[in-house]
CSV table of C-alpha atoms and ligand atoms in Angstrom, one decimal:
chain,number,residue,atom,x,y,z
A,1,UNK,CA,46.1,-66.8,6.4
A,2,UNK,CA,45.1,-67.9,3.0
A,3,UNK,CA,41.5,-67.0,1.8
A,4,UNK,CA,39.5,-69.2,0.3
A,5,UNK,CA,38.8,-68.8,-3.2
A,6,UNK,CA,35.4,-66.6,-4.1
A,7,UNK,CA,34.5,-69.4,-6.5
A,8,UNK,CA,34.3,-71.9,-4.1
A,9,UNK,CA,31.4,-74.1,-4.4
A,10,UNK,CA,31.2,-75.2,-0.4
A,11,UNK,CA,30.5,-71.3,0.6
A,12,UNK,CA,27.4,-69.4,0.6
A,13,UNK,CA,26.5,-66.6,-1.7
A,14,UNK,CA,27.4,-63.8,0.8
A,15,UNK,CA,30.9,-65.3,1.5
A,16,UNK,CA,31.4,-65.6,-2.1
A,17,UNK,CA,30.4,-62.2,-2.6
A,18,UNK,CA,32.8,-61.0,0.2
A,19,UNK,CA,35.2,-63.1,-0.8
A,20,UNK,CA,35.0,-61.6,-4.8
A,21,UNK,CA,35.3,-58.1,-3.6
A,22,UNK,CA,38.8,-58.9,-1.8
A,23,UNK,CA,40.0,-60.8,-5.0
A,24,UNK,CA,38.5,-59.6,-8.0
A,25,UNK,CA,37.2,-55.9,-7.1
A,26,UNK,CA,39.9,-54.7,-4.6
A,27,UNK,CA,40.3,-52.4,-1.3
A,28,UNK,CA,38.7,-48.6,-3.1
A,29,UNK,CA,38.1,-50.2,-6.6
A,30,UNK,CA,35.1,-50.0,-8.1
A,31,UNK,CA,32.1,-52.0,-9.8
A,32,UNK,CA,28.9,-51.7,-11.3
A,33,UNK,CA,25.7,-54.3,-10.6
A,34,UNK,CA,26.0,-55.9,-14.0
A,35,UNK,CA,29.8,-57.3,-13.4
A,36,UNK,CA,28.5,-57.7,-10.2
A,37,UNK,CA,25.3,-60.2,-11.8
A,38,UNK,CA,28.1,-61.3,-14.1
A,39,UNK,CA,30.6,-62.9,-11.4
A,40,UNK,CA,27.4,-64.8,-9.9
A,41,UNK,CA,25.3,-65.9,-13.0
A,42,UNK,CA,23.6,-68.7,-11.0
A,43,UNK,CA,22.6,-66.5,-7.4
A,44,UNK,CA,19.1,-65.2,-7.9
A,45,UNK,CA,19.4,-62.2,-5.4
A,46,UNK,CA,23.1,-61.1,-5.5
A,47,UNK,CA,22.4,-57.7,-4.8
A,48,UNK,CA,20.6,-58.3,-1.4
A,49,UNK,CA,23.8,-60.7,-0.7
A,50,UNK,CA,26.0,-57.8,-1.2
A,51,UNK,CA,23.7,-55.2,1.3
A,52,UNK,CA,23.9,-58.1,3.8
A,53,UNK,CA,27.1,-57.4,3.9
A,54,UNK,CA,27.0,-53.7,5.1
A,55,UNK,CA,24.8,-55.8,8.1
A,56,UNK,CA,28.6,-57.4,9.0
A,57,UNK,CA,30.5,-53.9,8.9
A,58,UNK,CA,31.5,-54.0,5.5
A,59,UNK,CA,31.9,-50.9,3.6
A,60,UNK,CA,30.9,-50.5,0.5
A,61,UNK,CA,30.0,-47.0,-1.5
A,62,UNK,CA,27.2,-45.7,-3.9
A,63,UNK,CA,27.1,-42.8,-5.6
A,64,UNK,CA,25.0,-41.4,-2.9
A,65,UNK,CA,27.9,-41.7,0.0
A,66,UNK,CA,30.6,-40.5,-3.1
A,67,UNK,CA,29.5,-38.2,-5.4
A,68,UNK,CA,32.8,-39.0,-7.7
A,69,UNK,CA,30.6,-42.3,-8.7
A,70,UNK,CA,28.4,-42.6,-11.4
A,71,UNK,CA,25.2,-43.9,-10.2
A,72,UNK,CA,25.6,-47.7,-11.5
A,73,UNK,CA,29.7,-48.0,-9.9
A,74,UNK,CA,29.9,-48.7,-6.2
A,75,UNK,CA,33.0,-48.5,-4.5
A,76,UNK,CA,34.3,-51.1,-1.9
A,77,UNK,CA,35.6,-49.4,0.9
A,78,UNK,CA,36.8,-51.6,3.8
A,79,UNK,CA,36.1,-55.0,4.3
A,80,UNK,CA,33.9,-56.4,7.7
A,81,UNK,CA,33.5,-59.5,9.4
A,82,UNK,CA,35.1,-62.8,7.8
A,83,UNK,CA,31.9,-64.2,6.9
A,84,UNK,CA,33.6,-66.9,4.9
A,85,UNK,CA,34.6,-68.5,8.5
A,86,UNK,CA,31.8,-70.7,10.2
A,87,UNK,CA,29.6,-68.6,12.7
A,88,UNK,CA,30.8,-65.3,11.2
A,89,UNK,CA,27.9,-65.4,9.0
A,90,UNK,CA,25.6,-65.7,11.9
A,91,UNK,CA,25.2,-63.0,14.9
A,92,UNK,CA,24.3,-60.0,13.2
A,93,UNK,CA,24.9,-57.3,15.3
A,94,UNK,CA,21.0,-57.1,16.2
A,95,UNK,CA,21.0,-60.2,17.3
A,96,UNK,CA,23.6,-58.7,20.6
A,97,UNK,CA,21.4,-58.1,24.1
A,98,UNK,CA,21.2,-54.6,25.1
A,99,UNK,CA,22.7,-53.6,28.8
A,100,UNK,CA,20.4,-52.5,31.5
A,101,UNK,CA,22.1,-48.4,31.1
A,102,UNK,CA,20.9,-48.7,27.3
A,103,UNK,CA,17.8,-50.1,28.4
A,104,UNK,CA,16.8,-46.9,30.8
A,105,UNK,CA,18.3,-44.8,27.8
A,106,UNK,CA,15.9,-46.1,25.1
A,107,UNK,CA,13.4,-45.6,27.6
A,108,UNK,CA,14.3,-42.2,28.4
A,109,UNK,CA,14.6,-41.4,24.4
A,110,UNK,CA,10.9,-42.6,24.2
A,111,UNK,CA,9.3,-40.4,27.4
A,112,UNK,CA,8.6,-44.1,29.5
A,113,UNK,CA,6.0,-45.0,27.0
A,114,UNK,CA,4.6,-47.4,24.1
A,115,UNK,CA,5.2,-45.6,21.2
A,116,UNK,CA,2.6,-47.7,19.3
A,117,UNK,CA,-0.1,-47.1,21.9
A,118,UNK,CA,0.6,-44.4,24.3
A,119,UNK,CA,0.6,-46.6,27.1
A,120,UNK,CA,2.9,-46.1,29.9
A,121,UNK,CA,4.5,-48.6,32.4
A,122,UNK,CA,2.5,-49.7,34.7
A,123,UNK,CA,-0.9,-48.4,33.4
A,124,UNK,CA,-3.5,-49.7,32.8
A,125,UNK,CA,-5.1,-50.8,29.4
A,126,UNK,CA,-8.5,-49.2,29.0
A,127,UNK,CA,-10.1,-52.6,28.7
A,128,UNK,CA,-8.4,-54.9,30.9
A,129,UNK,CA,-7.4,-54.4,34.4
A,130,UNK,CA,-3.7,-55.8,33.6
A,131,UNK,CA,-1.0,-53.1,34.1
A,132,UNK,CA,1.3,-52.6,30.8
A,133,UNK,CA,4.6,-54.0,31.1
A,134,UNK,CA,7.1,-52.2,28.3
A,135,UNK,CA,9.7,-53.7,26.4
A,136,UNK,CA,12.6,-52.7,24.2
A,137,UNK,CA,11.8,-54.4,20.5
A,138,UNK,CA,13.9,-54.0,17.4
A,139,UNK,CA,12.9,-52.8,13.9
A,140,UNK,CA,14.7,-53.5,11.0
A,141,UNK,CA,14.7,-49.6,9.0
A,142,UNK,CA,15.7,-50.1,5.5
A,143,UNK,CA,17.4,-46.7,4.8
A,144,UNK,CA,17.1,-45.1,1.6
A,145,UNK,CA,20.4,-45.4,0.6
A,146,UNK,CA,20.0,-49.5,0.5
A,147,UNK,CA,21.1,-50.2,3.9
A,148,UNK,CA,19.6,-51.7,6.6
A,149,UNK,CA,19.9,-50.1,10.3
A,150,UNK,CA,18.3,-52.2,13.6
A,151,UNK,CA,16.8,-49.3,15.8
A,152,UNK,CA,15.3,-49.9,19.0
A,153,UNK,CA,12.1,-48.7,20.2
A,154,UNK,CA,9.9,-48.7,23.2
A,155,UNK,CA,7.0,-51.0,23.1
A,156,UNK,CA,4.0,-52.7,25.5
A,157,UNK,CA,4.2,-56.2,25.6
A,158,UNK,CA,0.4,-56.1,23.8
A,159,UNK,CA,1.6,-54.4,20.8
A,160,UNK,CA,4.8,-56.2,20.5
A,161,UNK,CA,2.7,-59.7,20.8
A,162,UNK,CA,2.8,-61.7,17.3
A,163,UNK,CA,6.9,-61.2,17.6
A,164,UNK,CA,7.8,-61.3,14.0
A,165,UNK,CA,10.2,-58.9,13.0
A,166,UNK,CA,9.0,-55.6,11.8
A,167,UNK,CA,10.4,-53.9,9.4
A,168,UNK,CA,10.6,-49.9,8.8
A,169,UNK,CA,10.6,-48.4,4.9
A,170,UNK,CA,12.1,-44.5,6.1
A,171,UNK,CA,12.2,-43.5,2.6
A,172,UNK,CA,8.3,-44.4,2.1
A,173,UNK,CA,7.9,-42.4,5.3
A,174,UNK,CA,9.9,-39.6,4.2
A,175,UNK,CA,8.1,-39.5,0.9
A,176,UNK,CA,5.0,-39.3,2.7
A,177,UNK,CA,5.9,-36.3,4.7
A,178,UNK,CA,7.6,-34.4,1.8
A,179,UNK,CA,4.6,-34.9,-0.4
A,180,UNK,CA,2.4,-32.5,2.9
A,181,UNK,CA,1.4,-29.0,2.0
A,182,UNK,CA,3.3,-26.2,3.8
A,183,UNK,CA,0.6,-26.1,6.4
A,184,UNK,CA,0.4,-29.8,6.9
A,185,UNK,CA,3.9,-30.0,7.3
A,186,UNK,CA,3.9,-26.6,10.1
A,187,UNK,CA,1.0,-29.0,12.2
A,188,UNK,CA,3.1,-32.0,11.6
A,189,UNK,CA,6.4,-30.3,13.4
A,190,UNK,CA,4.2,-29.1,16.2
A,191,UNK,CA,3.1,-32.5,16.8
A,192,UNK,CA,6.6,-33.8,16.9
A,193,UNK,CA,8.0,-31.1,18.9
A,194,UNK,CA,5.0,-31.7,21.4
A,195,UNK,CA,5.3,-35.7,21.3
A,196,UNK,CA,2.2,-35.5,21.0
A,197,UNK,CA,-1.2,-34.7,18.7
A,198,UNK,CA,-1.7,-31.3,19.9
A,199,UNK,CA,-4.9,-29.4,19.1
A,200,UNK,CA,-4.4,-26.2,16.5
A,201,UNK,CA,-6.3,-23.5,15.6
A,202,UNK,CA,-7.8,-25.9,13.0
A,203,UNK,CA,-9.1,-28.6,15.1
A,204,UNK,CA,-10.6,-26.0,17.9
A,205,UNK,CA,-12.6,-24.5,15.5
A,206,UNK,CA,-14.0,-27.3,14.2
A,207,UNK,CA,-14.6,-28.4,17.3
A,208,UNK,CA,-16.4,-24.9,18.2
A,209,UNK,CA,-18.1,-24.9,15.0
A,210,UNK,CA,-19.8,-28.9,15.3
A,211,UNK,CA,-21.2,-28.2,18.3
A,212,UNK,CA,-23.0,-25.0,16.7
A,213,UNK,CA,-26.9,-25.1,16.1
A,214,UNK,CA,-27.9,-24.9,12.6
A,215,UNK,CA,-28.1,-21.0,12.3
A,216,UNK,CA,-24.5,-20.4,13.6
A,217,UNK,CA,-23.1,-23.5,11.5
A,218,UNK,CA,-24.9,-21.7,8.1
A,219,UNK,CA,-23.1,-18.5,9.6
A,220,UNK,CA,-19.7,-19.8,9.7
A,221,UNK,CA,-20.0,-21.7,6.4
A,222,UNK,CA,-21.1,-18.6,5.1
A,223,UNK,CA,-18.3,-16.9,6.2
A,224,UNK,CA,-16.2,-19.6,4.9
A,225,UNK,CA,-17.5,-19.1,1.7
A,226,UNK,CA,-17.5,-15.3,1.3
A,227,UNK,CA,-13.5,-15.5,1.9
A,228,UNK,CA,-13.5,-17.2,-1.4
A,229,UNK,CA,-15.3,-15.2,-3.6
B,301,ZN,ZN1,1.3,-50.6,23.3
Protein backbone atom coordinates (compact mmCIF):
# COMPACT_ATOMS: atom_id res chain seq x y z
CA UNK A 1 0.00 0.00 0.00
CA UNK A 2 1.38 3.36 -0.86
CA UNK A 3 1.56 6.03 1.92
CA UNK A 4 0.40 9.15 1.44
CA UNK A 5 2.88 11.75 1.27
CA UNK A 6 3.75 13.66 4.91
CA UNK A 7 3.24 16.98 3.06
CA UNK A 8 -0.06 16.46 2.21
CA UNK A 9 -2.26 19.35 2.69
CA UNK A 10 -5.72 17.19 3.17
CA UNK A 11 -4.15 15.44 6.47
CA UNK A 12 -3.96 16.57 9.97
CA UNK A 13 -0.88 17.61 11.81
CA UNK A 14 -0.53 14.27 13.63
CA UNK A 15 -0.82 12.20 10.38
CA UNK A 16 1.67 14.44 8.93
CA UNK A 17 3.88 14.03 11.68
CA UNK A 18 3.49 10.17 11.53
CA UNK A 19 3.65 10.18 8.26
CA UNK A 20 7.29 12.41 8.27
CA UNK A 21 8.83 10.09 10.67
CA UNK A 22 8.32 6.97 8.18
CA UNK A 23 9.69 9.08 5.23
CA UNK A 24 12.00 11.59 6.26
CA UNK A 25 13.32 10.39 9.83
CA UNK A 26 13.27 6.48 9.47
CA UNK A 27 12.65 3.14 11.56
CA UNK A 28 15.79 3.82 14.69
CA UNK A 29 16.91 7.24 13.11
CA UNK A 30 17.02 9.99 14.97
CA UNK A 31 15.97 13.83 15.29
CA UNK A 32 16.01 16.71 17.34
CA UNK A 33 12.80 19.28 18.11
CA UNK A 34 14.23 22.06 15.94
CA UNK A 35 14.25 19.82 12.49
CA UNK A 36 11.29 18.62 14.01
CA UNK A 37 9.70 22.66 14.18
CA UNK A 38 11.61 22.89 10.87
CA UNK A 39 9.52 20.14 8.82
CA UNK A 40 6.17 21.81 10.17
CA UNK A 41 6.88 25.67 10.07
CA UNK A 42 3.14 26.54 9.94
CA UNK A 43 1.77 23.79 13.09
CA UNK A 44 1.76 25.83 16.30
CA UNK A 45 2.00 22.81 18.74
CA UNK A 46 4.02 20.09 16.77
CA UNK A 47 5.55 18.77 19.73
CA UNK A 48 2.17 17.78 21.52
CA UNK A 49 1.29 16.27 17.85
CA UNK A 50 4.25 14.12 18.09
CA UNK A 51 3.32 12.81 22.06
CA UNK A 52 -0.14 12.17 20.65
CA UNK A 53 1.34 9.79 18.87
CA UNK A 54 2.81 7.64 21.74
CA UNK A 55 -1.29 7.75 22.67
CA UNK A 56 -1.62 5.41 19.20
CA UNK A 57 1.29 2.93 20.13
CA UNK A 58 3.91 4.66 18.49
CA UNK A 59 7.39 4.46 19.74
CA UNK A 60 9.41 7.02 19.94
CA UNK A 61 12.68 7.60 22.28
CA UNK A 62 14.25 10.47 24.50
CA UNK A 63 17.25 10.51 26.03
CA UNK A 64 15.55 9.35 29.14
CA UNK A 65 14.35 5.75 27.71
CA UNK A 66 18.14 5.72 25.74
CA UNK A 67 20.86 7.05 27.41
CA UNK A 68 23.08 6.88 23.93
CA UNK A 69 20.88 10.23 23.09
CA UNK A 70 21.76 13.54 23.69
CA UNK A 71 19.06 15.23 25.36
CA UNK A 72 17.65 17.34 22.21
CA UNK A 73 17.74 13.85 19.63
CA UNK A 74 14.83 11.43 19.98
CA UNK A 75 14.77 8.31 18.41
CA UNK A 76 11.84 6.76 16.46
CA UNK A 77 11.43 3.40 17.46
CA UNK A 78 8.38 1.56 15.87
CA UNK A 79 5.71 2.96 14.27
CA UNK A 80 1.66 2.62 15.81
CA UNK A 81 -1.59 2.92 14.45
CA UNK A 82 -2.13 4.29 10.76
CA UNK A 83 -3.48 7.53 11.85
CA UNK A 84 -3.22 8.83 8.36
CA UNK A 85 -6.42 6.39 7.58
CA UNK A 86 -9.88 7.86 8.53
CA UNK A 87 -11.06 6.73 12.12
CA UNK A 88 -7.51 5.68 13.01
CA UNK A 89 -6.98 8.97 14.44
CA UNK A 90 -9.98 8.61 16.58
CA UNK A 91 -10.44 5.78 19.45
CA UNK A 92 -7.67 6.33 21.60
CA UNK A 93 -7.17 3.47 23.57
CA UNK A 94 -8.97 5.20 26.69
CA UNK A 95 -11.72 5.66 24.95
CA UNK A 96 -12.24 1.24 24.97
CA UNK A 97 -14.94 -0.08 27.85
CA UNK A 98 -13.47 -1.97 30.61
CA UNK A 99 -14.83 -5.75 31.12
CA UNK A 100 -16.80 -6.61 34.22
CA UNK A 101 -13.29 -8.99 35.61
CA UNK A 102 -11.33 -5.58 35.18
CA UNK A 103 -13.99 -3.80 36.72
CA UNK A 104 -13.96 -6.09 40.18
CA UNK A 105 -9.98 -5.81 39.79
CA UNK A 106 -9.87 -1.99 39.87
CA UNK A 107 -12.05 -2.36 42.60
CA UNK A 108 -10.12 -4.80 44.45
CA UNK A 109 -6.75 -2.60 43.73
CA UNK A 110 -8.67 0.35 45.48
CA UNK A 111 -9.96 -1.67 48.81
CA UNK A 112 -14.05 -1.19 47.46
CA UNK A 113 -13.76 2.39 48.07
CA UNK A 114 -13.82 6.29 46.71
CA UNK A 115 -10.40 7.10 46.73
CA UNK A 116 -11.43 10.85 46.65
CA UNK A 117 -13.70 10.49 49.67
CA UNK A 118 -13.36 7.37 51.59
CA UNK A 119 -16.68 6.35 50.85
CA UNK A 120 -17.53 2.78 50.31
CA UNK A 121 -20.28 1.19 48.24
CA UNK A 122 -23.29 1.30 49.47
CA UNK A 123 -22.66 3.73 52.39
CA UNK A 124 -24.05 6.28 53.16
CA UNK A 125 -22.92 10.06 52.73
CA UNK A 126 -22.77 11.83 56.07
CA UNK A 127 -25.29 14.35 54.79
CA UNK A 128 -27.75 12.69 52.76
CA UNK A 129 -29.47 9.48 53.29
CA UNK A 130 -28.62 8.29 49.56
CA UNK A 131 -26.20 5.18 49.52
CA UNK A 132 -22.84 5.84 47.41
CA UNK A 133 -22.85 4.11 44.18
CA UNK A 134 -18.92 3.70 42.92
CA UNK A 135 -17.69 3.93 39.55
CA UNK A 136 -14.59 3.27 37.58
CA UNK A 137 -13.35 6.96 36.01
CA UNK A 138 -10.20 7.54 34.03
CA UNK A 139 -7.38 10.12 34.64
CA UNK A 140 -5.23 11.17 32.08
CA UNK A 141 -1.36 10.99 34.12
CA UNK A 142 1.02 12.91 32.16
CA UNK A 143 4.26 11.04 33.05
CA UNK A 144 7.42 12.71 33.44
CA UNK A 145 8.98 11.45 30.61
CA UNK A 146 6.29 13.48 28.22
CA UNK A 147 3.91 10.76 27.90
CA UNK A 148 0.61 10.34 28.67
CA UNK A 149 -0.80 7.11 30.50
CA UNK A 150 -5.01 6.69 31.08
CA UNK A 151 -5.21 4.97 34.66
CA UNK A 152 -8.24 3.97 36.15
CA UNK A 153 -9.42 4.70 39.55
CA UNK A 154 -12.24 4.03 41.85
CA UNK A 155 -14.63 6.77 42.36
CA UNK A 156 -18.36 7.79 44.01
CA UNK A 157 -20.64 8.98 41.60
CA UNK A 158 -20.61 12.45 43.93
CA UNK A 159 -16.97 13.08 43.32
CA UNK A 160 -16.85 11.98 39.81
CA UNK A 161 -20.03 14.52 39.12
CA UNK A 162 -18.95 17.59 36.75
CA UNK A 163 -17.44 14.63 34.28
CA UNK A 164 -14.68 16.53 32.59
CA UNK A 165 -11.63 14.74 32.22
CA UNK A 166 -9.14 14.98 34.91
CA UNK A 167 -5.89 15.12 34.43
CA UNK A 168 -2.86 13.81 36.74
CA UNK A 169 0.75 15.89 36.72
CA UNK A 170 3.00 12.62 38.55
CA UNK A 171 6.08 14.53 38.19
CA UNK A 172 4.54 17.61 40.27
CA UNK A 173 3.50 14.88 42.70
CA UNK A 174 6.67 13.28 42.79
CA UNK A 175 8.43 16.63 43.24
CA UNK A 176 6.27 17.28 46.07
CA UNK A 177 7.08 14.17 47.97
CA UNK A 178 10.90 14.36 47.25
CA UNK A 179 11.02 17.85 48.46
CA UNK A 180 9.63 16.04 52.44
CA UNK A 181 12.07 15.89 55.16
CA UNK A 182 13.29 12.42 56.19
CA UNK A 183 10.70 12.32 58.91
CA UNK A 184 7.89 13.49 56.71
CA UNK A 185 8.69 11.13 54.23
CA UNK A 186 8.87 7.94 57.22
CA UNK A 187 4.97 9.28 58.15
CA UNK A 188 4.17 9.57 54.55
CA UNK A 189 5.11 5.60 53.86
CA UNK A 190 3.27 4.59 56.94
CA UNK A 191 0.23 6.25 55.65
CA UNK A 192 0.57 4.51 52.28
CA UNK A 193 1.36 1.24 53.64
CA UNK A 194 -1.74 1.61 56.02
CA UNK A 195 -4.14 3.07 53.13
CA UNK A 196 -4.92 5.12 55.39
CA UNK A 197 -3.90 8.49 57.66
CA UNK A 198 -2.73 6.68 60.67
CA UNK A 199 -2.06 8.42 63.96
CA UNK A 200 1.95 8.64 64.97
CA UNK A 201 3.67 9.37 67.86
CA UNK A 202 3.35 12.99 66.65
CA UNK A 203 -0.20 13.42 66.31
CA UNK A 204 -0.96 11.45 69.88
CA UNK A 205 0.99 13.71 71.60
CA UNK A 206 -0.42 16.60 70.46
CA UNK A 207 -3.49 15.35 70.91
CA UNK A 208 -2.43 14.42 74.71
CA UNK A 209 -0.82 17.68 75.05
CA UNK A 210 -4.18 20.09 73.70
CA UNK A 211 -6.27 18.68 76.01
CA UNK A 212 -3.74 19.59 78.97
CA UNK A 213 -4.71 22.48 81.48
CA UNK A 214 -2.53 25.40 81.37
CA UNK A 215 0.05 24.20 84.01
CA UNK A 216 0.82 20.83 82.21
CA UNK A 217 0.79 22.62 78.66
CA UNK A 218 3.63 25.32 80.14
CA UNK A 219 5.27 21.93 81.44
CA UNK A 220 5.50 20.22 78.18
CA UNK A 221 6.47 23.34 76.29
CA UNK A 222 8.99 23.68 78.75
CA UNK A 223 10.24 20.58 78.22
CA UNK A 224 10.16 21.23 74.49
CA UNK A 225 12.21 24.01 74.96
CA UNK A 226 14.96 22.79 77.37
CA UNK A 227 15.79 19.92 74.55
CA UNK A 228 16.88 22.82 72.55
CA UNK A 229 19.16 24.65 74.53
ZN1 LIG B 1 -16.37 10.06 46.71
Amino acid sequence: MTLPSWQSENLGSMARTALWLLQVVGVDGTFTKVELREAFPDVAQIDRRLRDLRDHGWKIDTSRDDPTLTQQEQRFVAAGAEVWLPGKAKAPKHKASITAAQRAKILAADSYMCRACGVAAGELYEDSITPAVLNIARRKVLLPDGSTDYQTVTECKRCGAGGSERTVELAQVLAQVNALAPMERQVLTAWIEADQRTLGPLEKAWGVYRSLPENARKAVAAALAGDND
